[in-house]
Short mmCIF file of C-alpha atoms and ligand atoms in Angstrom, two decimals:
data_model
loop_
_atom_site.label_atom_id
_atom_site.label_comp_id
_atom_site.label_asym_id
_atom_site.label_seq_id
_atom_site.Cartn_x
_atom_site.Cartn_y
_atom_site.Cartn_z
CA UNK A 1 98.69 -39.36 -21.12
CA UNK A 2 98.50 -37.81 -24.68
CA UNK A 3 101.46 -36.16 -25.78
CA UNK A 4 104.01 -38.03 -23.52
CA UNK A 5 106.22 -41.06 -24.97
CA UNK A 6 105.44 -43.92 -22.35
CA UNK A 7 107.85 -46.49 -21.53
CA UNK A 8 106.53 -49.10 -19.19
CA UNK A 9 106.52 -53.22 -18.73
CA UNK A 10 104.51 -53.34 -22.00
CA UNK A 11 106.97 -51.87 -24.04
CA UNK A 12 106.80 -48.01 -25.57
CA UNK A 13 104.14 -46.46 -26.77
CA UNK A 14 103.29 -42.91 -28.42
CA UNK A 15 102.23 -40.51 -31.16
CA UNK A 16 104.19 -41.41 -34.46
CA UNK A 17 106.35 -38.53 -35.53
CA UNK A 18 105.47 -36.56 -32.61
CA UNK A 19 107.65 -38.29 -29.81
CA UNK A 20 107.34 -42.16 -31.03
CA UNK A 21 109.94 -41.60 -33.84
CA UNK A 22 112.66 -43.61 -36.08
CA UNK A 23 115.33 -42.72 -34.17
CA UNK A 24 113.41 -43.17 -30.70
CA UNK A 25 112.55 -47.18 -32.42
CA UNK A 26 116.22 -47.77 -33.21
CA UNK A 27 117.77 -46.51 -29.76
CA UNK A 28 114.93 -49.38 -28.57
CA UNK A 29 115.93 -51.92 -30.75
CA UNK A 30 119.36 -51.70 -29.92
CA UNK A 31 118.40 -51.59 -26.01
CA UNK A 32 116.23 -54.78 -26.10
CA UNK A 33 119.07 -56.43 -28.35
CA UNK A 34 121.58 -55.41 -25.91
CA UNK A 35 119.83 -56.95 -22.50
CA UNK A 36 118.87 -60.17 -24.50
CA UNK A 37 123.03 -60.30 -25.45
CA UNK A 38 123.80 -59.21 -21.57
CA UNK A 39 121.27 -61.84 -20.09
CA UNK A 40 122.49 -64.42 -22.78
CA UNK A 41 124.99 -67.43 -21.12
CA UNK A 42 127.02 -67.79 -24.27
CA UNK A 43 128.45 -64.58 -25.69
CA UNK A 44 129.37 -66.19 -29.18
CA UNK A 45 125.74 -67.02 -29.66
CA UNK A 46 124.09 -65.76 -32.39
CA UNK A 47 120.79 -64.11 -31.25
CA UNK A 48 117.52 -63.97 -33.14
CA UNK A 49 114.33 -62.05 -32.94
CA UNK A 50 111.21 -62.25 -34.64
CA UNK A 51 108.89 -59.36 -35.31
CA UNK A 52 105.69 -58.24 -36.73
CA UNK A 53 103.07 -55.44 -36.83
CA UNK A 54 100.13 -54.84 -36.28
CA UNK A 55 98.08 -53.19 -39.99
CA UNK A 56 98.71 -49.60 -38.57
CA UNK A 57 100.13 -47.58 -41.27
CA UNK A 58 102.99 -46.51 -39.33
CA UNK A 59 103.88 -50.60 -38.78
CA UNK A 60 106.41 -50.56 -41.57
CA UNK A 61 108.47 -47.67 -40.59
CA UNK A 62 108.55 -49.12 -37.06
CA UNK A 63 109.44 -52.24 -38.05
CA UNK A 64 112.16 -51.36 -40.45
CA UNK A 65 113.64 -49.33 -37.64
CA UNK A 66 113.56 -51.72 -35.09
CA UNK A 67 115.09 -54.21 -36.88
CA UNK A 68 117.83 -51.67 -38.43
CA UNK A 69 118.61 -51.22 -34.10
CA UNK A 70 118.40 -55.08 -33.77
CA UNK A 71 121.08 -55.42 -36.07
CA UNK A 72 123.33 -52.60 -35.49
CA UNK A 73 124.03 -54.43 -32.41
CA UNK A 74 124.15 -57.72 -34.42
CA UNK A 75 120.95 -59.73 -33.77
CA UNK A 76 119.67 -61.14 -36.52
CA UNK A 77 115.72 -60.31 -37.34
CA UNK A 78 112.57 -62.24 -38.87
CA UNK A 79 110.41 -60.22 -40.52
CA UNK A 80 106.84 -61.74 -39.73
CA UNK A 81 104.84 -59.07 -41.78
CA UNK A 82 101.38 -57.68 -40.68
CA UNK A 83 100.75 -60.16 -37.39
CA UNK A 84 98.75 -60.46 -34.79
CA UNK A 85 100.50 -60.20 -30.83
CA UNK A 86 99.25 -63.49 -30.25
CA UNK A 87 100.80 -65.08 -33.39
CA UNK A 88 104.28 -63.30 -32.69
CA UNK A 89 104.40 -65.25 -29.22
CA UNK A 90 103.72 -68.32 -30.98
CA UNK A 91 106.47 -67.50 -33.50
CA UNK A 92 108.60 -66.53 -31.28
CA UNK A 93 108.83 -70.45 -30.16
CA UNK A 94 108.48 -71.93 -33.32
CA UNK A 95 111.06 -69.83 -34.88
CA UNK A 96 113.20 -70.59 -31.47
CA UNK A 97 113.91 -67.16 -31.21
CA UNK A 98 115.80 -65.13 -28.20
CA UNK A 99 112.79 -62.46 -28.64
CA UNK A 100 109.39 -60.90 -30.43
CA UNK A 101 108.91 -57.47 -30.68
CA UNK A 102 105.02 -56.48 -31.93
CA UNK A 103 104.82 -53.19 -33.38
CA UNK A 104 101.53 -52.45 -31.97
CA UNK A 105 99.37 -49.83 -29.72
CA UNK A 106 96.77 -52.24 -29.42
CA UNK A 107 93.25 -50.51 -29.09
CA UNK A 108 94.99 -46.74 -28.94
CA UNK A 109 93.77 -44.08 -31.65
CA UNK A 110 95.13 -44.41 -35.26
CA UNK A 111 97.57 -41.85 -34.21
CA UNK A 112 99.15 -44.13 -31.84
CA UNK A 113 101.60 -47.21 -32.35
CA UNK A 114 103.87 -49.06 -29.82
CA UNK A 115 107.12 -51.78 -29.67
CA UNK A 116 105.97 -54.71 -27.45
CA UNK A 117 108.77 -56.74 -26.19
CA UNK A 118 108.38 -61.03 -25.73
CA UNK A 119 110.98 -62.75 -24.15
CA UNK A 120 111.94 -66.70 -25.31
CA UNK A 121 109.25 -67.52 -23.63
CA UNK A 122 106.59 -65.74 -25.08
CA UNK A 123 105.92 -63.63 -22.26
CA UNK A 124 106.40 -59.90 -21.82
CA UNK A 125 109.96 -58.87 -19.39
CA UNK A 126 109.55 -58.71 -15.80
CA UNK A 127 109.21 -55.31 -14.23
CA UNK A 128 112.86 -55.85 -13.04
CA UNK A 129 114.20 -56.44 -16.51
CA UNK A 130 111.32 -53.80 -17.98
CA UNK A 131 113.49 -51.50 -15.99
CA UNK A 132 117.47 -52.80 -17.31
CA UNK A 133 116.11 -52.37 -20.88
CA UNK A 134 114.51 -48.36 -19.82
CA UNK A 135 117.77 -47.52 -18.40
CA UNK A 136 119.81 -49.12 -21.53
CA UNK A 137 117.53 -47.03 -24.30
CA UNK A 138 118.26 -43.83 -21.53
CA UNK A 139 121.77 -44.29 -21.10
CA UNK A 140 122.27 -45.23 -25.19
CA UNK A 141 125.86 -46.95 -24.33
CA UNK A 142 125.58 -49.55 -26.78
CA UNK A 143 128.76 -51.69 -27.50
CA UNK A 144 129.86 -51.03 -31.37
CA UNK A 145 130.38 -54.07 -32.94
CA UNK A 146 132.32 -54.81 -36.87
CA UNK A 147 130.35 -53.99 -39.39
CA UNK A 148 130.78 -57.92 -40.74
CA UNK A 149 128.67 -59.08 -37.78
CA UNK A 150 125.69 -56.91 -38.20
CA UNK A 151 122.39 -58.46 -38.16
CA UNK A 152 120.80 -59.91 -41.41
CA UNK A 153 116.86 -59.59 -42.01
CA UNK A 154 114.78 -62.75 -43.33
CA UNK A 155 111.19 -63.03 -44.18
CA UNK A 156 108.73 -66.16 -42.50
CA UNK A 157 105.14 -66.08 -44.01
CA UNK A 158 104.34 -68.94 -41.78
CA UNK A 159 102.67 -67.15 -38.93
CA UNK A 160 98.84 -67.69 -40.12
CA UNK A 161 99.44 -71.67 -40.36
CA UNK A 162 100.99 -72.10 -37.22
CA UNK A 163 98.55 -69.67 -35.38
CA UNK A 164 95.68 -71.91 -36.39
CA UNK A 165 97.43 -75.47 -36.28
CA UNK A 166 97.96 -74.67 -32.29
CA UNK A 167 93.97 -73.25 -32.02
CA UNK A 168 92.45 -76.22 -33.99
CA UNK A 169 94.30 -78.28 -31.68
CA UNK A 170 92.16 -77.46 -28.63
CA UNK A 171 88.76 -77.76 -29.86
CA UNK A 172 86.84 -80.58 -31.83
CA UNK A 173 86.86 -78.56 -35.63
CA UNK A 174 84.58 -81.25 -36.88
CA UNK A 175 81.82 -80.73 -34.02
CA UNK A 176 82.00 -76.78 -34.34
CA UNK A 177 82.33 -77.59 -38.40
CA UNK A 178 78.74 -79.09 -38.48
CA UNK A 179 77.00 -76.66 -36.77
CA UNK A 180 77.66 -74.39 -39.59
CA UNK A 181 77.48 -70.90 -37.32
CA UNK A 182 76.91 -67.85 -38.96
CA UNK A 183 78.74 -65.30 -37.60
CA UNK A 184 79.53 -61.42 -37.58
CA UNK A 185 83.18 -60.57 -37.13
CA UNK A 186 84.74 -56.47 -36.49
CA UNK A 187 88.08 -57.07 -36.64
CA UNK A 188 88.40 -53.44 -37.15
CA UNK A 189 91.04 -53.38 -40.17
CA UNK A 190 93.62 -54.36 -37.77
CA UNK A 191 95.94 -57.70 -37.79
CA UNK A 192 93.54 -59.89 -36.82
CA UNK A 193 91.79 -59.72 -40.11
CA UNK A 194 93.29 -62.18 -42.35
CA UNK A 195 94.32 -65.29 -39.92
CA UNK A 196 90.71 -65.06 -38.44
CA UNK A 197 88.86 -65.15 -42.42
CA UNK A 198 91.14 -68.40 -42.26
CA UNK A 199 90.05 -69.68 -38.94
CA UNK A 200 86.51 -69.29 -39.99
CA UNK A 201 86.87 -71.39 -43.34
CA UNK A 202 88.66 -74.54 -41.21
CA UNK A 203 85.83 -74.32 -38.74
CA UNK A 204 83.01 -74.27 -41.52
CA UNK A 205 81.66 -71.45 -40.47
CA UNK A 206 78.84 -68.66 -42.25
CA UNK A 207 81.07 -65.24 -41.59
CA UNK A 208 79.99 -61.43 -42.72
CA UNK A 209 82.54 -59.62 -41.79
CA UNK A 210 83.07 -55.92 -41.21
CA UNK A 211 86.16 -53.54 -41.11
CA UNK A 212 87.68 -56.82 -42.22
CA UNK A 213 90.71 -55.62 -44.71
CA UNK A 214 93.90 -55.24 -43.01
CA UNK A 215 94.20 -51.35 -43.87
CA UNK A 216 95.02 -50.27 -40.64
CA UNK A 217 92.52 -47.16 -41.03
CA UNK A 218 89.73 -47.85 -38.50
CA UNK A 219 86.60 -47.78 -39.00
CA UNK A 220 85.91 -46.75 -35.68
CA UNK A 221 87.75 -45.70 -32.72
CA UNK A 222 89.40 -49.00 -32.18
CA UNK A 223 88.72 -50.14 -28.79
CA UNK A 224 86.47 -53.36 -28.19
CA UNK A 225 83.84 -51.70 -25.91
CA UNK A 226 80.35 -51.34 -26.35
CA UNK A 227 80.20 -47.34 -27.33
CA UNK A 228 82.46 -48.59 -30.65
CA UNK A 229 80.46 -51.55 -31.64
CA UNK A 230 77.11 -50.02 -32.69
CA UNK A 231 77.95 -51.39 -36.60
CA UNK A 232 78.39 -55.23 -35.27
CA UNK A 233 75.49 -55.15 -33.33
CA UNK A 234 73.08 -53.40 -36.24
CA UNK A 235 74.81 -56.43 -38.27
CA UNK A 236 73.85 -59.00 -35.58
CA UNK A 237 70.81 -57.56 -35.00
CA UNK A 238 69.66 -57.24 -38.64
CA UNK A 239 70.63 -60.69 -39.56
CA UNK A 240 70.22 -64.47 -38.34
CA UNK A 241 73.36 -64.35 -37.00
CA UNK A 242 74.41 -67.00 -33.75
CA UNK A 243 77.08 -65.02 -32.47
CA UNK A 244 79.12 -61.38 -32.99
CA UNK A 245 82.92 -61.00 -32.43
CA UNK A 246 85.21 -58.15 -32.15
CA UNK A 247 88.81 -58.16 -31.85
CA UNK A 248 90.81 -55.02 -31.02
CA UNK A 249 93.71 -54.31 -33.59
CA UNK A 250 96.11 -56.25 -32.90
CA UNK A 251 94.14 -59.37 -31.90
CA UNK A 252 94.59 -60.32 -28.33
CA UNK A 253 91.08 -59.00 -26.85
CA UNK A 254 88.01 -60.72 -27.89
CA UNK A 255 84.27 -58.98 -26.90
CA UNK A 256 81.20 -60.67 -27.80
CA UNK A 257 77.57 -60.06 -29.24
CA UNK A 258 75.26 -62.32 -28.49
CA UNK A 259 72.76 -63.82 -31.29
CA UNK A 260 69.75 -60.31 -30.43
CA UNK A 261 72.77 -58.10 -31.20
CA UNK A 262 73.31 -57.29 -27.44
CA UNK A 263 76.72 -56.48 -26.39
CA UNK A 264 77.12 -58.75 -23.16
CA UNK A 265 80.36 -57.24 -21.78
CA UNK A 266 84.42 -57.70 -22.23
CA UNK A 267 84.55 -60.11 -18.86
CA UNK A 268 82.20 -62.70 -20.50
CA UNK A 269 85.01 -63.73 -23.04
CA UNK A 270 87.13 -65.49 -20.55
CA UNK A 271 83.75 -66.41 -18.51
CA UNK A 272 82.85 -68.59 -21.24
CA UNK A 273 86.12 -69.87 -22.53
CA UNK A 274 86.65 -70.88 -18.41
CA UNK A 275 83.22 -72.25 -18.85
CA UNK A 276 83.84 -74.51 -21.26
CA UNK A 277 87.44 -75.72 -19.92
CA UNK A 278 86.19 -76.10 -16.44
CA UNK A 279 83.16 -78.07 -17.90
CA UNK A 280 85.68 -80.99 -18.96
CA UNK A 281 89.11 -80.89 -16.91
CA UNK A 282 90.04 -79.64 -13.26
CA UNK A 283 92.87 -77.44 -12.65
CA UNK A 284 93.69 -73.63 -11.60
CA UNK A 285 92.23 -70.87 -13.42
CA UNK A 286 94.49 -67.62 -13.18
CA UNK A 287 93.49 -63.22 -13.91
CA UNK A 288 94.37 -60.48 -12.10
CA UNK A 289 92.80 -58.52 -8.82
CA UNK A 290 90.62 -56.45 -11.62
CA UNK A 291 88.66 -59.05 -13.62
CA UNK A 292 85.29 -60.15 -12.42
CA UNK A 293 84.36 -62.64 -10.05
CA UNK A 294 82.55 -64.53 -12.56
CA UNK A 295 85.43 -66.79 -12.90
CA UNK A 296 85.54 -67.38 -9.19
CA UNK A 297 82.49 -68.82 -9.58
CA UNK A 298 82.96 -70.95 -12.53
CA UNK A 299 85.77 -72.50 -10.97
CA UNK A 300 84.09 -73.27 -8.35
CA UNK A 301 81.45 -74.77 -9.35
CA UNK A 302 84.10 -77.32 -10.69
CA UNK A 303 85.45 -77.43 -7.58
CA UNK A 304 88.71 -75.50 -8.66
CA UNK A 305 90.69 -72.33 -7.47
CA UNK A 306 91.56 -69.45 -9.70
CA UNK A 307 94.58 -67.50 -8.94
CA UNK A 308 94.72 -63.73 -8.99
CA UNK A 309 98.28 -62.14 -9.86
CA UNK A 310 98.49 -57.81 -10.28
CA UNK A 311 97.26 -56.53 -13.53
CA UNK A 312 99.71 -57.00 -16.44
CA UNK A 313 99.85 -60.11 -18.85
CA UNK A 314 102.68 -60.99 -17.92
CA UNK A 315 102.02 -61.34 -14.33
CA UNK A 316 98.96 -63.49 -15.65
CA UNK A 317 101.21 -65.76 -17.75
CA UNK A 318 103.49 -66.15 -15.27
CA UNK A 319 101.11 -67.61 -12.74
CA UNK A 320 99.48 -69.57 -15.24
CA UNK A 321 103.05 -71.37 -16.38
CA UNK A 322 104.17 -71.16 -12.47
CA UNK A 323 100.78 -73.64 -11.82
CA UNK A 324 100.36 -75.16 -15.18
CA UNK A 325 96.73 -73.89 -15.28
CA UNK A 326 94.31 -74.68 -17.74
CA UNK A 327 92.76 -71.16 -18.61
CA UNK A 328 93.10 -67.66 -17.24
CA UNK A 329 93.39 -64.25 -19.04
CA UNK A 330 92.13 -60.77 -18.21
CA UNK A 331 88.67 -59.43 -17.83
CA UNK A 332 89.38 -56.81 -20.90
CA UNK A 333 88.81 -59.68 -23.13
CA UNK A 334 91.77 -61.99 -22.78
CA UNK A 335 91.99 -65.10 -22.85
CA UNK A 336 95.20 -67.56 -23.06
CA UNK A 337 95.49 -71.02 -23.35
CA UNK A 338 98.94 -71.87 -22.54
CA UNK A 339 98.37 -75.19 -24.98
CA UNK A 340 98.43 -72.06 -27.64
CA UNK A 341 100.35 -69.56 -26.27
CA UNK A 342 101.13 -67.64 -22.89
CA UNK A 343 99.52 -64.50 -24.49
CA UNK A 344 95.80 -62.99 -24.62
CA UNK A 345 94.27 -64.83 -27.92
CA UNK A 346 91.02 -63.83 -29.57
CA UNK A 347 91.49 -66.79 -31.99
CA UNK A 348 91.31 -68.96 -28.99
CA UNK A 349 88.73 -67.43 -27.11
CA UNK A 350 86.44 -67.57 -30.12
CA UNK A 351 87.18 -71.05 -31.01
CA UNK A 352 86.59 -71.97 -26.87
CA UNK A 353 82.90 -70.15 -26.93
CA UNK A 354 81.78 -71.39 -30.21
CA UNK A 355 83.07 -74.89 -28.91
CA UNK A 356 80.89 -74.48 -25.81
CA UNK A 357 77.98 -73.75 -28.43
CA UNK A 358 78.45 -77.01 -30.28
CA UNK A 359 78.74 -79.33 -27.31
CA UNK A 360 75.70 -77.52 -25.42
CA UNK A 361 73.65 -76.88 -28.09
CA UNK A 362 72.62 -73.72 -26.78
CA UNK A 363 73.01 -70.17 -27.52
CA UNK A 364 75.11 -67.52 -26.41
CA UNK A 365 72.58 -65.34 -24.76
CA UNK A 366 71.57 -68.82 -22.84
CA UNK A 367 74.78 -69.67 -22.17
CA UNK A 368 75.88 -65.97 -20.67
CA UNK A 369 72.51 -66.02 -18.96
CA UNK A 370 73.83 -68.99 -16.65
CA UNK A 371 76.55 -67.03 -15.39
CA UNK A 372 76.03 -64.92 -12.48
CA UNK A 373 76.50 -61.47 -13.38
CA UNK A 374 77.37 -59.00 -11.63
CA UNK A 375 78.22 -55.08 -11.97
CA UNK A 376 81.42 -53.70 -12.31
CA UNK A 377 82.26 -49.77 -11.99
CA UNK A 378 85.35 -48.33 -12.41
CA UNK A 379 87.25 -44.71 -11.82
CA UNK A 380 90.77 -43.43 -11.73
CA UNK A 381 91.83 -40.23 -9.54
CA UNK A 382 94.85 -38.43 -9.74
CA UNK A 383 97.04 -38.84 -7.07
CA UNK A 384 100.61 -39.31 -5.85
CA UNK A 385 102.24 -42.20 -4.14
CA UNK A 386 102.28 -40.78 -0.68
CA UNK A 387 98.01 -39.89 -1.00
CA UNK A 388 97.69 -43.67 -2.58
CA UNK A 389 99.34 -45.39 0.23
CA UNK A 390 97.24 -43.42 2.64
CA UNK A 391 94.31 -44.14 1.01
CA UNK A 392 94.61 -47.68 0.81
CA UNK A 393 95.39 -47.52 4.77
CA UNK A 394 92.32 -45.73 5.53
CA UNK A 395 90.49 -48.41 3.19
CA UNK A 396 92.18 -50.84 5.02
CA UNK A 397 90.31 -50.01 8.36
CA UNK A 398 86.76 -49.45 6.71
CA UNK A 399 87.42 -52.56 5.45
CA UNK A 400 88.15 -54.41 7.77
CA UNK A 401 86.25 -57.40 7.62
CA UNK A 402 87.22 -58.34 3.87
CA UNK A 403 89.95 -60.86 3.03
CA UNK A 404 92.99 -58.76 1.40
CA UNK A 405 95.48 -59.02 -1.31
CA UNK A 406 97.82 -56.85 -1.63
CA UNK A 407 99.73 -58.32 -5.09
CA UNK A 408 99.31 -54.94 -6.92
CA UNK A 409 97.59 -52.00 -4.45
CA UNK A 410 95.22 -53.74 -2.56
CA UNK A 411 92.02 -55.85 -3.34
CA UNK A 412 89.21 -56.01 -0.69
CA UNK A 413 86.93 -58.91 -1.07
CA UNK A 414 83.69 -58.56 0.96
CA UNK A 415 80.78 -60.90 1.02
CA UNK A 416 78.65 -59.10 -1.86
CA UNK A 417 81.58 -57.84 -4.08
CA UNK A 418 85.30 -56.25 -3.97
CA UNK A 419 87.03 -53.09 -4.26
CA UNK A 420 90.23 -52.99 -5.82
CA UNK A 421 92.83 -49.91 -5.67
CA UNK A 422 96.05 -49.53 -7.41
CA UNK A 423 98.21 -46.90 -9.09
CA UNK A 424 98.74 -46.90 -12.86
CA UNK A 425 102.39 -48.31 -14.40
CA UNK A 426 101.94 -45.40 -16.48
CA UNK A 427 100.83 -42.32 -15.03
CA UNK A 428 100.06 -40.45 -11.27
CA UNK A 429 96.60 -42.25 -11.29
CA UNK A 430 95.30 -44.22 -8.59
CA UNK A 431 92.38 -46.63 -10.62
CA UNK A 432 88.85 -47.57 -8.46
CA UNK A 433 87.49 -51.04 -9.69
CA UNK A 434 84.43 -51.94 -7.52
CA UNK A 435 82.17 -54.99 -8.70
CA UNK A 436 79.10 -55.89 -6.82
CA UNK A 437 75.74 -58.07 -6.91
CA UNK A 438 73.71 -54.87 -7.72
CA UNK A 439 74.53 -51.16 -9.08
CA UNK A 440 73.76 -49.82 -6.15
CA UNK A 441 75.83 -51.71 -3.87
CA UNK A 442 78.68 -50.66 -6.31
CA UNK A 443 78.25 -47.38 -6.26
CA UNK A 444 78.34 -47.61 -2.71
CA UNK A 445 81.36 -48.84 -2.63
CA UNK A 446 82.76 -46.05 -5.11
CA UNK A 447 81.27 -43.78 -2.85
CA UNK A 448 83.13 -44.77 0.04
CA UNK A 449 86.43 -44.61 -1.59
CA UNK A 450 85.32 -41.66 -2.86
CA UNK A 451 85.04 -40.04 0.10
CA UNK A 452 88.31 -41.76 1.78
CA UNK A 453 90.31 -39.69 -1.70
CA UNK A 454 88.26 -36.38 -1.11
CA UNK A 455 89.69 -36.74 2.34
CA UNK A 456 93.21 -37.81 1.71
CA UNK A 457 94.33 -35.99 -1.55
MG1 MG B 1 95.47 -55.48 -27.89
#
């Protein structure tokens, strides 16, 4: 919702010097340094946190701020520089941290940045603890502490290595290495830009890259969907290219291009990565109620089970951790490898579809073509609670005959596709995700729920 400063489990996020200020970033700082020293066993212990932005001009200020709340409260800070989300979560365990924060609003307008919040672990708070830190950045009633135990800022350059040491680890760099793929990477000016140029040289690879210099002025409006990506797919198209990859700013989604140029759609990233982990080891897949069912059936096919969690990558982590599952992500483009990192990882996604290249032999449009595709449409409506709940219930009885989860709104599975309602962490939206065989079975299902809102709200 432009204009409004948005606190939810991802963090904050809003308009720099409008309502996402440096006051607003210390007041955070100090509130997520205050719940990791309340949730803390040992009260003499000193805490740490790492943290790093994305290229967005705005990054520094942010940063600086953050940190300057960090240690008012005395935590010390690790400056991390310009860094993708991904490599924070690794650094955040490397560095054996208490926290990350990622000064980042992902795919949002230049206008936009955002503090992202990792716990120990890597993973995003809990709604529950989303909530404590909310309520300590509203209530500002942060202890005072001497001014001899402040927090101290250090520097680590060391994010790049150890990024690409834990990627190289999963996939066989000497097969991909001599295939000697020539690729086209967007990694639209944002974080992703430098790590990835040093991904590519380790995995002998052929790279032209575009909007590659970590500016943080897009090129483009800085989501990875197809409307944006016109200038990688001219590339693609206009060269002998095997493959085209796009990264959002701060690196965590991955979309693809296949080797004609043709954008083939932000679910296909983890459909491939699943395809190649499912195509040597067994184990649960996990995503949430929204992503495609084209990982349903490439689990099965292995004769495995994915698990679907509500929307959030944290949720997503969780599960994946909870069953020690081998891949899972979300259909937007992310993909995690908990052998990596329990966060959404371009680097790893590319490095698990240009993996399934080299041990197939085939190419990307052949090896999209062999999953079953299907087509996804999706709406949001505003509406309140009350209307959603009602909704759903009326859904509920049209529905009857489809298996139901009700992990985040509620998810009706049906024989030839599934309808998934839930209201948005962040505004009075209810969001319509209906996937089917065919268009037209899709947009009958829109149109049904359609009609149930028209009725309702
Ligand atoms: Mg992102």
């Amino acid at each position: 919702m432009p204009g409004e400063l948005i606190i939810s489990v991802s963090g904050m996020r809003g308009i720099v010097g409008e309502n996402l200020t440096e006051d607003v970033a210390i007041s955070y700082g100090s509130s997520f340094g205050y719940f990791l020293k309340d949730r803390c066993d040992s009260k003499k212990k000193r805490l740490s946190v790492c943290i790093g932005s994305d290229s967005r001009v705005s990054g520094d200020m942010l940063k600086a701020a953050v940190a300057a709340g960090l240690c008012e409260i005395g935590i010390d800070v690790i400056d991390l520089g310009v860094v993708t989300t991904p490599g924070v979560g690794i650094m955040v365990g490397k560095l054996d941290c208490d926290g990350g924060v990622v000064i980042t609003a992902s795919h949002n307008p230049i206008e936009y940045n955002g503090i992202k919040l990792l716990l120990s672990n890597g993973i995003a708070p809990s709604a529950e603890d989303a909530k404590k830190i909310k309520k300590y950045y509203l209530d500002k009633t942060f202890e005072s502490i001497a001014p001899t135990e402040s927090g101290r800022v250090t520097q680590d350059e060391t994010s790049d290595t150890a990024h690409i040491e834990k990627v190289l680890a999963i996939v066989d760099k000497e097969l991909i290495a001599g295939k000697r793929f020539k690729i086209a990477v967007d990694s639209m000016n944002g974080a992703g830009c430098r790590v990835t140029a040093k991904l590519w040289s380790q995995l002998g690879c052929c790279v032209k890259g575009i909007n590659d210099g970590a500016t943080g002025i897009f090129a483009h409006t800085p989501e990875p969907i197809e409307a944006n990506l016109g200038g990688l797919c001219d590339v693609v198209k206009a060269g002998d290219f095997d493959i085209g990859f796009a990264q959002d700013p701060d690196a965590d989604r991955l979309v693809i291009v296949d080797e004609q140029g043709r954008y083939i759609g932000e679910e296909y990233s983890l459909a491939l990565a699943a395809k190649y982990i499912f195509s040597k080891q067994k184990g649960f897949a996990a995503t949430n109620l929204s992503t495609s069912r084209m990982i349903d059936d490439i689990a099965g096919a292995a004769g495995c089970e994915v698990i679907r969690t509500a929307v959030g990558e944290a949720n997503v982590a969780g599960a994946m951790i909870e069953h020690d599952c081998v891949i899972g992500g979300e259909g937007n483009g992310g993909v995690i490898d908990l052998r990596v990192g329990p966060v959404r990882d371009s680097l790893v996604g590319m490095s698990l579809v240009l993996q399934l290249m080299a041990k197939t032999g085939k190419s990307i449009s052949e090896l999209a073509g062999e999953i079953r595709g299907y087509c996804m449409l999706k709406k949001k409506f505003e509406v309140d609670k009350v209307a959603a709940g009602n909704i759903i219930d009326k859904a509920r009885e049209i529905f009857s005959e489809a298996k139901i989860n009700t992990a985040d709104g509620c998810r009706f599975d049906l024989a030839d596709g599934w309808v998934h309602l839930r209201m948005s962490n962040t505004e009075p939206v209810m969001r319509l995700i209906a996937e089917a065989e065919d268009e037209q079975k899709a947009k009958e299902y829109v149109k049904i729920v359609s009609v149930i809102i028209s009725e309702i709200s």
